[in-house]
mmCIF file with all atom_site columns, C-alpha atoms in Angstrom:
data_model
loop_
_atom_site.group_PDB
_atom_site.id
_atom_site.type_symbol
_atom_site.label_atom_id
_atom_site.label_alt_id
_atom_site.label_comp_id
_atom_site.label_asym_id
_atom_site.label_entity_id
_atom_site.label_seq_id
_atom_site.pdbx_PDB_ins_code
_atom_site.Cartn_x
_atom_site.Cartn_y
_atom_site.Cartn_z
_atom_site.occupancy
_atom_site.B_iso_or_equiv
_atom_site.pdbx_formal_charge
_atom_site.auth_seq_id
_atom_site.auth_comp_id
_atom_site.auth_asym_id
_atom_site.auth_atom_id
_atom_site.pdbx_PDB_model_num
ATOM 1   C CA . UNK A 1 1   ? -68.679 -3.401  65.804  1.00 53.00 ? 1   UNK A CA 1
ATOM 2   C CA . UNK A 1 2   ? -69.757 -2.094  62.399  1.00 51.00 ? 2   UNK A CA 1
ATOM 3   C CA . UNK A 1 3   ? -67.097 0.578   62.673  1.00 56.00 ? 3   UNK A CA 1
ATOM 4   C CA . UNK A 1 4   ? -64.383 -2.056  63.258  1.00 57.00 ? 4   UNK A CA 1
ATOM 5   C CA . UNK A 1 5   ? -65.538 -4.094  60.231  1.00 54.00 ? 5   UNK A CA 1
ATOM 6   C CA . UNK A 1 6   ? -65.566 -0.961  58.061  1.00 52.00 ? 6   UNK A CA 1
ATOM 7   C CA . UNK A 1 7   ? -62.037 -0.097  59.240  1.00 54.00 ? 7   UNK A CA 1
ATOM 8   C CA . UNK A 1 8   ? -60.825 -3.646  58.478  1.00 61.00 ? 8   UNK A CA 1
ATOM 9   C CA . UNK A 1 9   ? -62.332 -3.485  54.962  1.00 62.00 ? 9   UNK A CA 1
ATOM 10  C CA . UNK A 1 10  ? -60.680 -0.115  54.439  1.00 56.00 ? 10  UNK A CA 1
ATOM 11  C CA . UNK A 1 11  ? -57.286 -1.425  55.621  1.00 60.00 ? 11  UNK A CA 1
ATOM 12  C CA . UNK A 1 12  ? -57.645 -4.585  53.501  1.00 58.00 ? 12  UNK A CA 1
ATOM 13  C CA . UNK A 1 13  ? -58.423 -2.536  50.391  1.00 58.00 ? 13  UNK A CA 1
ATOM 14  C CA . UNK A 1 14  ? -55.425 -0.271  51.043  1.00 53.00 ? 14  UNK A CA 1
ATOM 15  C CA . UNK A 1 15  ? -53.135 -3.278  51.482  1.00 58.00 ? 15  UNK A CA 1
ATOM 16  C CA . UNK A 1 16  ? -54.406 -4.844  48.237  1.00 50.00 ? 16  UNK A CA 1
ATOM 17  C CA . UNK A 1 17  ? -53.863 -1.581  46.339  1.00 58.00 ? 17  UNK A CA 1
ATOM 18  C CA . UNK A 1 18  ? -50.340 -1.352  47.770  1.00 52.00 ? 18  UNK A CA 1
ATOM 19  C CA . UNK A 1 19  ? -49.547 -4.959  46.790  1.00 56.00 ? 19  UNK A CA 1
ATOM 20  C CA . UNK A 1 20  ? -50.836 -4.469  43.225  1.00 50.00 ? 20  UNK A CA 1
ATOM 21  C CA . UNK A 1 21  ? -48.826 -1.247  42.893  1.00 52.00 ? 21  UNK A CA 1
ATOM 22  C CA . UNK A 1 22  ? -45.651 -2.943  44.130  1.00 48.00 ? 22  UNK A CA 1
ATOM 23  C CA . UNK A 1 23  ? -46.079 -5.936  41.824  1.00 53.00 ? 23  UNK A CA 1
ATOM 24  C CA . UNK A 1 24  ? -46.619 -3.756  38.763  1.00 56.00 ? 24  UNK A CA 1
ATOM 25  C CA . UNK A 1 25  ? -43.664 -1.561  39.697  1.00 53.00 ? 25  UNK A CA 1
ATOM 26  C CA . UNK A 1 26  ? -41.225 -4.456  39.984  1.00 51.00 ? 26  UNK A CA 1
ATOM 27  C CA . UNK A 1 27  ? -38.672 -4.877  37.230  1.00 51.00 ? 27  UNK A CA 1
ATOM 28  C CA . UNK A 1 28  ? -38.469 -8.584  36.496  1.00 51.00 ? 28  UNK A CA 1
ATOM 29  C CA . UNK A 1 29  ? -35.863 -8.219  33.755  1.00 52.00 ? 29  UNK A CA 1
ATOM 30  C CA . UNK A 1 30  ? -32.491 -9.858  34.175  1.00 56.00 ? 30  UNK A CA 1
ATOM 31  C CA . UNK A 1 31  ? -30.532 -7.133  32.372  1.00 56.00 ? 31  UNK A CA 1
ATOM 32  C CA . UNK A 1 32  ? -30.644 -4.859  29.370  1.00 64.00 ? 32  UNK A CA 1
ATOM 33  C CA . UNK A 1 33  ? -32.649 -6.198  26.476  1.00 74.00 ? 33  UNK A CA 1
ATOM 34  C CA . UNK A 1 34  ? -30.800 -7.379  23.407  1.00 81.00 ? 34  UNK A CA 1
ATOM 35  C CA . UNK A 1 35  ? -30.977 -5.115  20.368  1.00 84.00 ? 35  UNK A CA 1
ATOM 36  C CA . UNK A 1 36  ? -33.316 -6.091  17.568  1.00 94.00 ? 36  UNK A CA 1
ATOM 37  C CA . UNK A 1 37  ? -31.303 -7.876  14.869  1.00 96.00 ? 37  UNK A CA 1
ATOM 38  C CA . UNK A 1 38  ? -33.810 -8.503  12.048  1.00 98.00 ? 38  UNK A CA 1
ATOM 39  C CA . UNK A 1 39  ? -36.806 -6.824  10.532  1.00 98.00 ? 39  UNK A CA 1
ATOM 40  C CA . UNK A 1 40  ? -38.402 -5.125  7.562   1.00 99.00 ? 40  UNK A CA 1
ATOM 41  C CA . UNK A 1 41  ? -38.914 -1.423  6.885   1.00 99.00 ? 41  UNK A CA 1
ATOM 42  C CA . UNK A 1 42  ? -39.823 1.163   4.265   1.00 99.00 ? 42  UNK A CA 1
ATOM 43  C CA . UNK A 1 43  ? -37.946 4.438   3.780   1.00 98.00 ? 43  UNK A CA 1
ATOM 44  C CA . UNK A 1 44  ? -39.089 7.375   1.681   1.00 97.00 ? 44  UNK A CA 1
ATOM 45  C CA . UNK A 1 45  ? -37.628 10.666  0.517   1.00 96.00 ? 45  UNK A CA 1
ATOM 46  C CA . UNK A 1 46  ? -40.483 12.545  2.150   1.00 92.00 ? 46  UNK A CA 1
ATOM 47  C CA . UNK A 1 47  ? -39.250 15.336  4.413   1.00 91.00 ? 47  UNK A CA 1
ATOM 48  C CA . UNK A 1 48  ? -40.812 17.581  7.006   1.00 90.00 ? 48  UNK A CA 1
ATOM 49  C CA . UNK A 1 49  ? -39.018 20.889  6.707   1.00 89.00 ? 49  UNK A CA 1
ATOM 50  C CA . UNK A 1 50  ? -35.373 20.028  7.292   1.00 90.00 ? 50  UNK A CA 1
ATOM 51  C CA . UNK A 1 51  ? -36.138 16.678  8.962   1.00 94.00 ? 51  UNK A CA 1
ATOM 52  C CA . UNK A 1 52  ? -35.965 13.352  7.149   1.00 94.00 ? 52  UNK A CA 1
ATOM 53  C CA . UNK A 1 53  ? -36.532 9.719   8.043   1.00 96.00 ? 53  UNK A CA 1
ATOM 54  C CA . UNK A 1 54  ? -33.648 7.281   7.913   1.00 97.00 ? 54  UNK A CA 1
ATOM 55  C CA . UNK A 1 55  ? -32.984 3.752   9.134   1.00 98.00 ? 55  UNK A CA 1
ATOM 56  C CA . UNK A 1 56  ? -30.873 2.886   12.185  1.00 98.00 ? 56  UNK A CA 1
ATOM 57  C CA . UNK A 1 57  ? -29.632 -0.676  12.692  1.00 98.00 ? 57  UNK A CA 1
ATOM 58  C CA . UNK A 1 58  ? -28.807 -0.050  16.370  1.00 96.00 ? 58  UNK A CA 1
ATOM 59  C CA . UNK A 1 59  ? -32.329 1.309   16.998  1.00 96.00 ? 59  UNK A CA 1
ATOM 60  C CA . UNK A 1 60  ? -33.914 -1.496  14.978  1.00 97.00 ? 60  UNK A CA 1
ATOM 61  C CA . UNK A 1 61  ? -36.053 0.775   12.837  1.00 97.00 ? 61  UNK A CA 1
ATOM 62  C CA . UNK A 1 62  ? -36.708 4.126   11.231  1.00 98.00 ? 62  UNK A CA 1
ATOM 63  C CA . UNK A 1 63  ? -35.781 7.356   13.000  1.00 97.00 ? 63  UNK A CA 1
ATOM 64  C CA . UNK A 1 64  ? -36.335 11.019  12.255  1.00 96.00 ? 64  UNK A CA 1
ATOM 65  C CA . UNK A 1 65  ? -33.180 13.102  11.904  1.00 95.00 ? 65  UNK A CA 1
ATOM 66  C CA . UNK A 1 66  ? -31.890 15.418  13.075  1.00 93.00 ? 66  UNK A CA 1
ATOM 67  C CA . UNK A 1 67  ? -33.199 14.553  16.529  1.00 93.00 ? 67  UNK A CA 1
ATOM 68  C CA . UNK A 1 68  ? -32.663 15.648  20.137  1.00 95.00 ? 68  UNK A CA 1
ATOM 69  C CA . UNK A 1 69  ? -30.710 12.490  21.003  1.00 94.00 ? 69  UNK A CA 1
ATOM 70  C CA . UNK A 1 70  ? -28.330 13.122  18.068  1.00 92.00 ? 70  UNK A CA 1
ATOM 71  C CA . UNK A 1 71  ? -28.883 9.596   16.750  1.00 92.00 ? 71  UNK A CA 1
ATOM 72  C CA . UNK A 1 72  ? -27.759 9.454   13.136  1.00 93.00 ? 72  UNK A CA 1
ATOM 73  C CA . UNK A 1 73  ? -29.401 6.959   10.770  1.00 96.00 ? 73  UNK A CA 1
ATOM 74  C CA . UNK A 1 74  ? -27.278 4.419   8.915   1.00 97.00 ? 74  UNK A CA 1
ATOM 75  C CA . UNK A 1 75  ? -29.342 4.563   5.712   1.00 98.00 ? 75  UNK A CA 1
ATOM 76  C CA . UNK A 1 76  ? -31.072 7.405   3.897   1.00 96.00 ? 76  UNK A CA 1
ATOM 77  C CA . UNK A 1 77  ? -32.909 7.183   0.551   1.00 97.00 ? 77  UNK A CA 1
ATOM 78  C CA . UNK A 1 78  ? -32.517 9.602   -2.390  1.00 96.00 ? 78  UNK A CA 1
ATOM 79  C CA . UNK A 1 79  ? -33.807 9.853   -5.952  1.00 97.00 ? 79  UNK A CA 1
ATOM 80  C CA . UNK A 1 80  ? -31.182 10.424  -8.651  1.00 97.00 ? 80  UNK A CA 1
ATOM 81  C CA . UNK A 1 81  ? -32.201 12.615  -11.598 1.00 96.00 ? 81  UNK A CA 1
ATOM 82  C CA . UNK A 1 82  ? -30.340 13.637  -14.736 1.00 95.00 ? 82  UNK A CA 1
ATOM 83  C CA . UNK A 1 83  ? -29.751 17.319  -15.671 1.00 95.00 ? 83  UNK A CA 1
ATOM 84  C CA . UNK A 1 84  ? -33.175 17.495  -17.342 1.00 93.00 ? 84  UNK A CA 1
ATOM 85  C CA . UNK A 1 85  ? -34.942 16.215  -14.213 1.00 90.00 ? 85  UNK A CA 1
ATOM 86  C CA . UNK A 1 86  ? -35.592 12.727  -15.594 1.00 94.00 ? 86  UNK A CA 1
ATOM 87  C CA . UNK A 1 87  ? -35.594 10.164  -12.772 1.00 96.00 ? 87  UNK A CA 1
ATOM 88  C CA . UNK A 1 88  ? -32.712 7.700   -13.013 1.00 97.00 ? 88  UNK A CA 1
ATOM 89  C CA . UNK A 1 89  ? -33.323 5.566   -9.923  1.00 97.00 ? 89  UNK A CA 1
ATOM 90  C CA . UNK A 1 90  ? -33.027 5.123   -6.168  1.00 98.00 ? 90  UNK A CA 1
ATOM 91  C CA . UNK A 1 91  ? -29.782 5.720   -4.275  1.00 97.00 ? 91  UNK A CA 1
ATOM 92  C CA . UNK A 1 92  ? -28.979 4.897   -0.649  1.00 97.00 ? 92  UNK A CA 1
ATOM 93  C CA . UNK A 1 93  ? -26.479 6.904   1.373   1.00 96.00 ? 93  UNK A CA 1
ATOM 94  C CA . UNK A 1 94  ? -25.287 7.006   4.936   1.00 94.00 ? 94  UNK A CA 1
ATOM 95  C CA . UNK A 1 95  ? -27.303 9.295   7.158   1.00 85.00 ? 95  UNK A CA 1
ATOM 96  C CA . UNK A 1 96  ? -24.072 10.767  8.528   1.00 74.00 ? 96  UNK A CA 1
ATOM 97  C CA . UNK A 1 97  ? -22.755 12.302  5.375   1.00 71.00 ? 97  UNK A CA 1
ATOM 98  C CA . UNK A 1 98  ? -23.142 11.787  1.671   1.00 69.00 ? 98  UNK A CA 1
ATOM 99  C CA . UNK A 1 99  ? -19.639 10.396  1.184   1.00 79.00 ? 99  UNK A CA 1
ATOM 100 C CA . UNK A 1 100 ? -19.106 7.742   3.831   1.00 90.00 ? 100 UNK A CA 1
ATOM 101 C CA . UNK A 1 101 ? -18.098 4.265   2.616   1.00 96.00 ? 101 UNK A CA 1
ATOM 102 C CA . UNK A 1 102 ? -21.065 2.248   3.851   1.00 97.00 ? 102 UNK A CA 1
ATOM 103 C CA . UNK A 1 103 ? -22.403 0.066   0.993   1.00 98.00 ? 103 UNK A CA 1
ATOM 104 C CA . UNK A 1 104 ? -21.234 -3.069  -0.786  1.00 99.00 ? 104 UNK A CA 1
ATOM 105 C CA . UNK A 1 105 ? -23.366 -4.896  -3.388  1.00 99.00 ? 105 UNK A CA 1
ATOM 106 C CA . UNK A 1 106 ? -23.333 -8.611  -2.610  1.00 99.00 ? 106 UNK A CA 1
ATOM 107 C CA . UNK A 1 107 ? -25.590 -10.097 -5.278  1.00 98.00 ? 107 UNK A CA 1
ATOM 108 C CA . UNK A 1 108 ? -28.566 -9.419  -7.548  1.00 99.00 ? 108 UNK A CA 1
ATOM 109 C CA . UNK A 1 109 ? -31.248 -11.945 -8.474  1.00 99.00 ? 109 UNK A CA 1
ATOM 110 C CA . UNK A 1 110 ? -34.024 -12.293 -11.032 1.00 98.00 ? 110 UNK A CA 1
ATOM 111 C CA . UNK A 1 111 ? -36.489 -13.721 -8.524  1.00 97.00 ? 111 UNK A CA 1
ATOM 112 C CA . UNK A 1 112 ? -37.468 -13.079 -4.928  1.00 97.00 ? 112 UNK A CA 1
ATOM 113 C CA . UNK A 1 113 ? -37.046 -16.663 -3.678  1.00 98.00 ? 113 UNK A CA 1
ATOM 114 C CA . UNK A 1 114 ? -33.398 -16.871 -4.756  1.00 99.00 ? 114 UNK A CA 1
ATOM 115 C CA . UNK A 1 115 ? -32.677 -13.412 -3.320  1.00 99.00 ? 115 UNK A CA 1
ATOM 116 C CA . UNK A 1 116 ? -34.303 -14.316 -0.008  1.00 99.00 ? 116 UNK A CA 1
ATOM 117 C CA . UNK A 1 117 ? -32.413 -17.611 0.234   1.00 99.00 ? 117 UNK A CA 1
ATOM 118 C CA . UNK A 1 118 ? -29.114 -15.837 -0.399  1.00 99.00 ? 118 UNK A CA 1
ATOM 119 C CA . UNK A 1 119 ? -29.974 -13.094 2.130   1.00 99.00 ? 119 UNK A CA 1
ATOM 120 C CA . UNK A 1 120 ? -30.836 -15.695 4.781   1.00 98.00 ? 120 UNK A CA 1
ATOM 121 C CA . UNK A 1 121 ? -27.525 -17.493 4.222   1.00 98.00 ? 121 UNK A CA 1
ATOM 122 C CA . UNK A 1 122 ? -25.089 -14.563 4.082   1.00 98.00 ? 122 UNK A CA 1
ATOM 123 C CA . UNK A 1 123 ? -22.730 -15.248 6.954   1.00 95.00 ? 123 UNK A CA 1
ATOM 124 C CA . UNK A 1 124 ? -20.009 -12.600 6.649   1.00 97.00 ? 124 UNK A CA 1
ATOM 125 C CA . UNK A 1 125 ? -19.721 -8.926  5.721   1.00 97.00 ? 125 UNK A CA 1
ATOM 126 C CA . UNK A 1 126 ? -17.019 -7.841  3.232   1.00 98.00 ? 126 UNK A CA 1
ATOM 127 C CA . UNK A 1 127 ? -14.049 -5.520  3.860   1.00 96.00 ? 127 UNK A CA 1
ATOM 128 C CA . UNK A 1 128 ? -14.534 -2.871  1.145   1.00 96.00 ? 128 UNK A CA 1
ATOM 129 C CA . UNK A 1 129 ? -17.430 -0.398  0.915   1.00 97.00 ? 129 UNK A CA 1
ATOM 130 C CA . UNK A 1 130 ? -18.537 2.400   -1.432  1.00 96.00 ? 130 UNK A CA 1
ATOM 131 C CA . UNK A 1 131 ? -20.069 5.767   -0.540  1.00 95.00 ? 131 UNK A CA 1
ATOM 132 C CA . UNK A 1 132 ? -23.428 5.135   -2.212  1.00 96.00 ? 132 UNK A CA 1
ATOM 133 C CA . UNK A 1 133 ? -25.673 2.227   -3.137  1.00 97.00 ? 133 UNK A CA 1
ATOM 134 C CA . UNK A 1 134 ? -26.977 2.929   -6.639  1.00 93.00 ? 134 UNK A CA 1
ATOM 135 C CA . UNK A 1 135 ? -29.227 2.148   -8.331  1.00 96.00 ? 135 UNK A CA 1
ATOM 136 C CA . UNK A 1 136 ? -31.012 -0.127  -5.895  1.00 98.00 ? 136 UNK A CA 1
ATOM 137 C CA . UNK A 1 137 ? -33.832 -2.342  -7.073  1.00 98.00 ? 137 UNK A CA 1
ATOM 138 C CA . UNK A 1 138 ? -35.785 -5.375  -5.943  1.00 99.00 ? 138 UNK A CA 1
ATOM 139 C CA . UNK A 1 139 ? -33.917 -8.630  -5.320  1.00 99.00 ? 139 UNK A CA 1
ATOM 140 C CA . UNK A 1 140 ? -30.542 -7.032  -4.613  1.00 99.00 ? 140 UNK A CA 1
ATOM 141 C CA . UNK A 1 141 ? -28.612 -7.900  -1.451  1.00 99.00 ? 141 UNK A CA 1
ATOM 142 C CA . UNK A 1 142 ? -26.300 -5.248  0.017   1.00 99.00 ? 142 UNK A CA 1
ATOM 143 C CA . UNK A 1 143 ? -23.873 -5.213  2.942   1.00 99.00 ? 143 UNK A CA 1
ATOM 144 C CA . UNK A 1 144 ? -23.978 -2.025  5.017   1.00 98.00 ? 144 UNK A CA 1
ATOM 145 C CA . UNK A 1 145 ? -21.314 -0.639  7.338   1.00 97.00 ? 145 UNK A CA 1
ATOM 146 C CA . UNK A 1 146 ? -23.038 1.346   10.086  1.00 96.00 ? 146 UNK A CA 1
ATOM 147 C CA . UNK A 1 147 ? -22.020 4.747   11.453  1.00 93.00 ? 147 UNK A CA 1
ATOM 148 C CA . UNK A 1 148 ? -20.496 3.036   14.493  1.00 93.00 ? 148 UNK A CA 1
ATOM 149 C CA . UNK A 1 149 ? -18.519 0.480   12.420  1.00 94.00 ? 149 UNK A CA 1
ATOM 150 C CA . UNK A 1 150 ? -20.867 -2.449  12.843  1.00 97.00 ? 150 UNK A CA 1
ATOM 151 C CA . UNK A 1 151 ? -22.454 -4.418  10.010  1.00 98.00 ? 151 UNK A CA 1
ATOM 152 C CA . UNK A 1 152 ? -25.820 -5.139  8.502   1.00 98.00 ? 152 UNK A CA 1
ATOM 153 C CA . UNK A 1 153 ? -27.220 -6.873  5.424   1.00 99.00 ? 153 UNK A CA 1
ATOM 154 C CA . UNK A 1 154 ? -30.270 -5.659  3.501   1.00 99.00 ? 154 UNK A CA 1
ATOM 155 C CA . UNK A 1 155 ? -32.458 -7.357  0.892   1.00 99.00 ? 155 UNK A CA 1
ATOM 156 C CA . UNK A 1 156 ? -34.242 -4.864  -1.351  1.00 99.00 ? 156 UNK A CA 1
ATOM 157 C CA . UNK A 1 157 ? -37.879 -5.964  -1.657  1.00 99.00 ? 157 UNK A CA 1
ATOM 158 C CA . UNK A 1 158 ? -39.381 -3.036  -3.580  1.00 99.00 ? 158 UNK A CA 1
ATOM 159 C CA . UNK A 1 159 ? -38.435 0.381   -4.957  1.00 98.00 ? 159 UNK A CA 1
ATOM 160 C CA . UNK A 1 160 ? -40.480 3.144   -6.510  1.00 98.00 ? 160 UNK A CA 1
ATOM 161 C CA . UNK A 1 161 ? -39.529 6.575   -7.842  1.00 97.00 ? 161 UNK A CA 1
ATOM 162 C CA . UNK A 1 162 ? -41.659 9.161   -9.591  1.00 95.00 ? 162 UNK A CA 1
ATOM 163 C CA . UNK A 1 163 ? -42.249 12.888  -9.824  1.00 92.00 ? 163 UNK A CA 1
ATOM 164 C CA . UNK A 1 164 ? -44.570 13.988  -7.067  1.00 86.00 ? 164 UNK A CA 1
ATOM 165 C CA . UNK A 1 165 ? -46.527 17.139  -7.692  1.00 82.00 ? 165 UNK A CA 1
ATOM 166 C CA . UNK A 1 166 ? -48.455 18.948  -5.061  1.00 75.00 ? 166 UNK A CA 1
ATOM 167 C CA . UNK A 1 167 ? -50.005 22.340  -5.764  1.00 67.00 ? 167 UNK A CA 1
ATOM 168 C CA . UNK A 1 168 ? -46.993 24.045  -7.316  1.00 72.00 ? 168 UNK A CA 1
ATOM 169 C CA . UNK A 1 169 ? -43.829 22.249  -6.330  1.00 77.00 ? 169 UNK A CA 1
ATOM 170 C CA . UNK A 1 170 ? -42.929 19.167  -8.398  1.00 81.00 ? 170 UNK A CA 1
ATOM 171 C CA . UNK A 1 171 ? -40.226 17.053  -6.775  1.00 88.00 ? 171 UNK A CA 1
ATOM 172 C CA . UNK A 1 172 ? -38.848 13.535  -7.178  1.00 94.00 ? 172 UNK A CA 1
ATOM 173 C CA . UNK A 1 173 ? -40.260 11.068  -4.664  1.00 95.00 ? 173 UNK A CA 1
ATOM 174 C CA . UNK A 1 174 ? -38.753 7.692   -3.885  1.00 97.00 ? 174 UNK A CA 1
ATOM 175 C CA . UNK A 1 175 ? -39.242 4.798   -1.540  1.00 98.00 ? 175 UNK A CA 1
ATOM 176 C CA . UNK A 1 176 ? -37.476 1.557   -0.813  1.00 99.00 ? 176 UNK A CA 1
ATOM 177 C CA . UNK A 1 177 ? -38.695 -1.410  1.239   1.00 99.00 ? 177 UNK A CA 1
ATOM 178 C CA . UNK A 1 178 ? -36.124 -3.865  2.555   1.00 99.00 ? 178 UNK A CA 1
ATOM 179 C CA . UNK A 1 179 ? -35.514 -6.714  4.968   1.00 99.00 ? 179 UNK A CA 1
ATOM 180 C CA . UNK A 1 180 ? -32.517 -6.300  7.206   1.00 99.00 ? 180 UNK A CA 1
ATOM 181 C CA . UNK A 1 181 ? -30.303 -8.166  9.627   1.00 98.00 ? 181 UNK A CA 1
ATOM 182 C CA . UNK A 1 182 ? -27.738 -6.678  11.983  1.00 98.00 ? 182 UNK A CA 1
ATOM 183 C CA . UNK A 1 183 ? -24.609 -7.828  13.804  1.00 97.00 ? 183 UNK A CA 1
ATOM 184 C CA . UNK A 1 184 ? -24.577 -5.661  16.971  1.00 96.00 ? 184 UNK A CA 1
ATOM 185 C CA . UNK A 1 185 ? -21.279 -6.972  18.363  1.00 96.00 ? 185 UNK A CA 1
ATOM 186 C CA . UNK A 1 186 ? -19.207 -5.346  15.583  1.00 94.00 ? 186 UNK A CA 1
ATOM 187 C CA . UNK A 1 187 ? -17.929 -8.574  14.063  1.00 96.00 ? 187 UNK A CA 1
ATOM 188 C CA . UNK A 1 188 ? -18.410 -9.300  10.371  1.00 97.00 ? 188 UNK A CA 1
ATOM 189 C CA . UNK A 1 189 ? -19.842 -12.757 11.083  1.00 96.00 ? 189 UNK A CA 1
ATOM 190 C CA . UNK A 1 190 ? -23.604 -13.280 11.007  1.00 93.00 ? 190 UNK A CA 1
#
């Protein structure tokens, strides 16, 4: 009798474990998830050997490039210097190549509230783009054409550029923080 009860407990426990495993393994999603279409990020010029960090609208965030999946970022940050090494400002380029028409300045504001209101109400991307966005600074709104011919809008929140010196290798360092929104269907309407 005790043996039968022990066997029933054992079978019950196995059935419960099986049920829990099946429930957790079920995919309750209806289909593929929609891409992220808004957010905020910070990019820097910091590199790791030959790798750099860029921003990808389709991935909804920062990515390291080059990478095994061959995903190319839409935005990369650079620091522009003059021939004497004096820092001039922050430049944005496409992650694909330096000369790819990807940037269009929409508007610049003196205050954050006005810039944010404009950014929130931009409803269409323009037709013409330049290779670089320079010099970017806070409260500017830019349209961006992605590497796969889709469109995004960015609001520059903060920039910083200075000469970084570690032990023996001075180099310009820059960073830019921005809000972004993305139109994943390829239309220019937001």
